[in-house]
Short mmCIF file of C-alpha atoms and ligand atoms in Angstrom, two decimals:
data_model
loop_
_atom_site.label_atom_id
_atom_site.label_comp_id
_atom_site.label_asym_id
_atom_site.label_seq_id
_atom_site.Cartn_x
_atom_site.Cartn_y
_atom_site.Cartn_z
CA MET M 1 181.91 224.98 41.75
CA PHE M 2 179.54 222.53 43.44
CA LEU M 3 181.10 219.65 45.36
CA SER M 4 179.34 216.32 45.90
CA ASP M 5 178.52 215.09 49.41
CA LYS M 6 181.21 212.44 48.96
CA ALA M 7 183.82 215.08 48.15
CA ILE M 8 182.71 217.14 51.16
CA GLN M 9 183.12 214.13 53.43
CA GLU M 10 186.58 213.47 52.01
CA PHE M 11 187.52 217.11 52.57
CA LYS M 12 186.31 216.90 56.19
CA ASP M 13 188.38 213.74 56.71
CA ILE M 14 191.52 215.37 55.30
CA VAL M 15 191.12 218.53 57.42
CA LYS M 16 190.57 216.43 60.51
CA LYS M 17 193.60 214.26 59.81
CA GLU M 18 195.95 217.07 58.77
CA LYS M 19 194.77 219.91 61.02
CA GLY M 20 192.91 218.14 63.80
CA VAL M 21 189.86 220.31 63.13
CA GLU M 22 186.33 218.97 62.93
CA LEU M 23 184.36 220.95 60.34
CA SER M 24 180.59 221.01 60.05
CA ASP M 25 179.13 220.05 56.67
CA ALA M 26 178.39 223.71 55.90
CA GLU M 27 181.90 224.82 56.82
CA ALA M 28 183.44 222.00 54.80
CA ARG M 29 181.31 222.87 51.77
CA ASP M 30 182.16 226.56 52.05
CA GLN M 31 185.90 226.03 52.47
CA GLY M 32 186.12 223.12 50.02
CA GLU M 33 184.35 225.03 47.26
CA ARG M 34 186.54 228.08 47.81
CA LEU M 35 189.61 225.90 47.61
CA VAL M 36 188.46 224.31 44.34
CA SER M 37 187.71 227.75 42.87
CA PHE M 38 191.20 228.83 43.89
CA PHE M 39 192.79 225.90 42.03
CA GLU M 40 190.58 226.53 39.01
CA ILE M 41 192.01 230.05 38.84
CA LEU M 42 195.56 228.66 39.15
CA MET M 43 194.86 226.23 36.31
CA GLU M 44 193.48 229.01 34.16
CA VAL M 45 196.55 231.16 34.81
CA SER M 46 198.93 228.36 33.85
CA GLN M 47 196.95 227.62 30.68
CA VAL M 48 197.20 231.27 29.63
CA GLU M 49 200.96 231.15 30.31
CA LEU M 50 201.31 228.01 28.20
CA ARG M 51 199.36 229.54 25.33
CA ARG M 52 201.62 232.59 25.37
CA LYS M 53 204.79 230.50 25.43
CA LYS M 54 203.49 228.60 22.42
CA ARG M 55 202.94 231.90 20.60
CA LEU M 56 206.62 232.77 21.21
CA GLU M 57 207.58 230.01 18.78
CA LYS M 58 206.27 232.18 15.94
CA GLU M 59 207.03 235.55 17.54
CA PRO M 60 210.31 234.96 19.44
CA GLU M 61 210.83 238.65 20.28
CA GLY M 62 207.53 238.76 22.15
CA PHE M 63 204.20 240.34 21.29
CA HIS M 64 201.37 242.66 22.32
CA LEU M 65 198.56 240.95 24.16
CA ASN M 66 195.16 240.73 22.51
CA GLU M 67 192.45 243.30 23.13
CA GLY M 68 190.49 242.39 26.23
CA GLU M 69 193.42 240.75 28.04
CA GLY M 70 194.19 242.41 31.34
CA PRO M 71 194.39 244.68 33.16
CA TYR M 72 197.77 243.63 34.51
CA ASN M 73 200.51 245.49 36.34
CA CYS M 74 203.80 246.17 34.60
CA ARG M 75 206.52 244.17 36.32
CA VAL M 76 208.80 247.17 36.45
CA CYS M 77 206.76 250.33 37.08
CA TYR M 78 203.50 248.64 38.22
CA GLU M 79 201.39 250.73 35.90
CA SER M 80 198.10 249.08 35.03
CA VAL M 81 198.11 247.98 31.39
CA SER M 82 196.01 245.78 29.14
CA GLY M 83 195.66 244.47 25.57
CA LYS M 84 197.89 246.22 23.04
CA GLY M 85 199.41 248.29 25.84
CA VAL M 86 201.26 245.19 27.09
CA TRP M 87 204.43 243.67 25.73
CA TRP M 88 204.81 240.01 26.66
CA ASP M 89 207.92 237.85 26.41
CA LEU M 90 209.59 235.42 28.80
CA ASN M 91 210.22 238.33 31.17
CA GLY M 92 206.47 238.67 31.62
CA ILE M 93 204.14 241.65 31.48
CA LYS M 94 205.65 245.06 30.75
CA CYS M 95 204.15 248.38 29.76
CA LEU M 96 205.38 249.63 26.38
CA ASP M 97 207.51 252.36 27.96
CA CYS M 98 209.36 249.93 30.22
CA GLN M 99 209.83 247.54 27.30
CA ARG M 100 211.35 250.36 25.25
CA ASN M 101 213.70 251.19 28.14
CA ILE M 102 214.73 247.54 28.27
CA ASN M 103 215.27 247.46 24.50
CA GLU M 104 217.42 250.58 24.79
CA SER M 105 219.45 248.91 27.60
CA ILE M 106 218.50 251.60 30.14
CA ILE M 107 217.64 248.75 32.49
CA PRO M 108 218.48 245.04 32.22
CA ALA M 109 215.57 242.72 31.40
CA GLU M 110 216.63 240.43 34.27
CA ILE M 111 215.08 242.74 36.87
CA CYS M 112 211.59 241.74 35.66
CA ASP M 113 212.06 238.33 37.12
CA ASN M 114 214.32 238.98 40.08
CA ASP M 115 213.39 241.48 42.77
CA LYS M 116 216.74 240.95 44.48
CA LEU M 117 218.55 242.76 41.67
CA TRP M 118 216.95 246.16 42.31
CA ILE M 119 215.34 248.48 44.80
CA LYS M 120 211.93 250.00 44.12
CA ASP M 121 210.91 253.54 45.04
CA TRP M 122 208.55 252.51 47.84
CA GLN M 123 211.14 250.23 49.44
CA PHE M 124 213.32 253.12 50.56
CA GLN M 125 210.75 254.17 53.11
CA SER M 126 209.55 250.75 54.21
CA ASP M 127 212.79 248.74 54.04
CA TYR M 128 215.49 251.34 54.67
CA ASP M 129 213.70 254.03 56.70
CA ILE M 130 214.62 256.65 54.14
CA HIS M 131 212.26 259.54 53.54
CA PRO M 132 211.78 260.61 49.88
CA SER M 133 213.53 263.93 50.57
CA THR M 134 216.53 262.07 52.03
CA ARG M 135 216.54 259.80 49.00
CA ARG M 136 216.72 262.80 46.70
CA LYS M 137 219.58 264.17 48.77
CA LEU M 138 221.45 260.87 48.57
CA ILE M 139 221.09 260.95 44.80
CA ARG M 140 222.40 264.50 44.68
CA THR M 141 225.40 263.62 46.82
CA GLY M 142 226.14 260.61 44.65
CA LEU M 143 225.63 257.85 47.20
CA LEU M 144 222.52 256.58 45.49
CA HIS M 145 222.41 255.81 41.79
CA GLY M 146 219.15 255.50 39.92
CA ARG M 147 218.40 254.71 36.32
CA ASP M 148 215.65 257.02 35.13
CA LEU M 149 213.05 255.55 32.81
CA LYS M 150 211.69 258.04 30.31
CA ARG M 151 208.60 258.17 28.21
CA ASP M 152 208.75 258.95 24.49
CA ASN M 153 208.49 262.68 25.25
CA GLY M 154 211.55 262.53 27.52
CA SER M 155 209.71 262.85 30.85
CA ILE M 156 210.94 260.63 33.67
CA TYR M 157 208.18 258.34 34.93
CA TYR M 158 210.06 255.86 37.13
CA THR M 159 213.52 255.21 38.57
CA VAL M 160 215.17 251.84 39.01
CA TYR M 161 217.96 251.41 41.55
CA LEU M 162 220.18 248.47 40.71
CA VAL M 163 221.67 246.68 43.70
CA ASN M 164 225.06 246.22 42.03
CA GLU M 165 225.33 249.99 41.46
CA ASN M 166 224.43 250.85 45.02
CA LEU M 167 226.63 248.60 47.13
CA GLU M 168 228.10 251.54 49.02
CA PHE M 169 224.61 252.81 49.86
CA LEU M 170 223.52 249.34 50.98
CA LYS M 171 226.55 249.06 53.23
CA LYS M 172 225.70 252.36 54.89
CA TYR M 173 221.95 251.74 55.04
CA PRO M 174 221.38 248.03 55.64
CA LYS M 175 217.91 246.73 55.06
CA LYS M 176 215.66 246.76 58.11
CA ARG M 177 214.91 243.32 59.45
CA LYS M 178 211.33 242.49 58.65
CA GLU M 179 209.07 241.32 61.42
CA ASN M 180 207.54 237.99 60.69
CA VAL M 181 203.86 238.59 60.28
CA GLU M 182 201.60 235.64 60.31
CA PHE M 183 198.12 235.95 58.92
CA ILE M 184 195.67 233.54 60.34
CA ALA M 185 192.56 232.89 58.33
CA VAL M 186 189.61 232.91 60.65
CA GLY M 187 185.92 232.92 59.92
CA LYS M 188 183.86 231.31 57.27
CA ASN M 189 184.88 233.73 54.53
CA LYS M 190 188.47 232.57 54.48
CA VAL M 191 189.93 229.31 53.33
CA GLN M 192 191.88 227.68 56.10
CA LEU M 193 194.89 225.86 54.72
ZN1 ZN F 1 206.24 249.82 33.12
#
């Protein structure tokens, strides 16, 4: 996206006023054009979302995406899926196996849109300091309850831990407090906001 000299000047004025930083013309062009590209992507994403919502009027249960759409990550198991391998409804992108598990009420659809309702496999180590072997032990001893998601052939491919089924565990193993990490964009390859 090419910006006019006038737009570049306006961008420089805004950055100076808001951030107190004086950008050179080259820096302003670089950052300004990156910013515009970023918003173009956001616009594109929201247009795709709108188009899909419109399609729901005719297919209220949801639908497979078209060939060529994707790859995306399943909102539940994070597997990379695309085209006909995706089921889309208002709960977003799901692989077909996770969608089947939702349809069969193995897991509630609400978890797709609310990370606070469940704990993911990788969070045990990073958020609760629990090694995978300890997690398996906690499951065996009954403190931790998981809902196993199965493929068509019966093999377990992912486990979802619902918060409301693991209150006792959460009381015993409170979530570690996360350090606040601040990323500062420096250098001409990053957009400074
Ligand atoms: Zn999935």
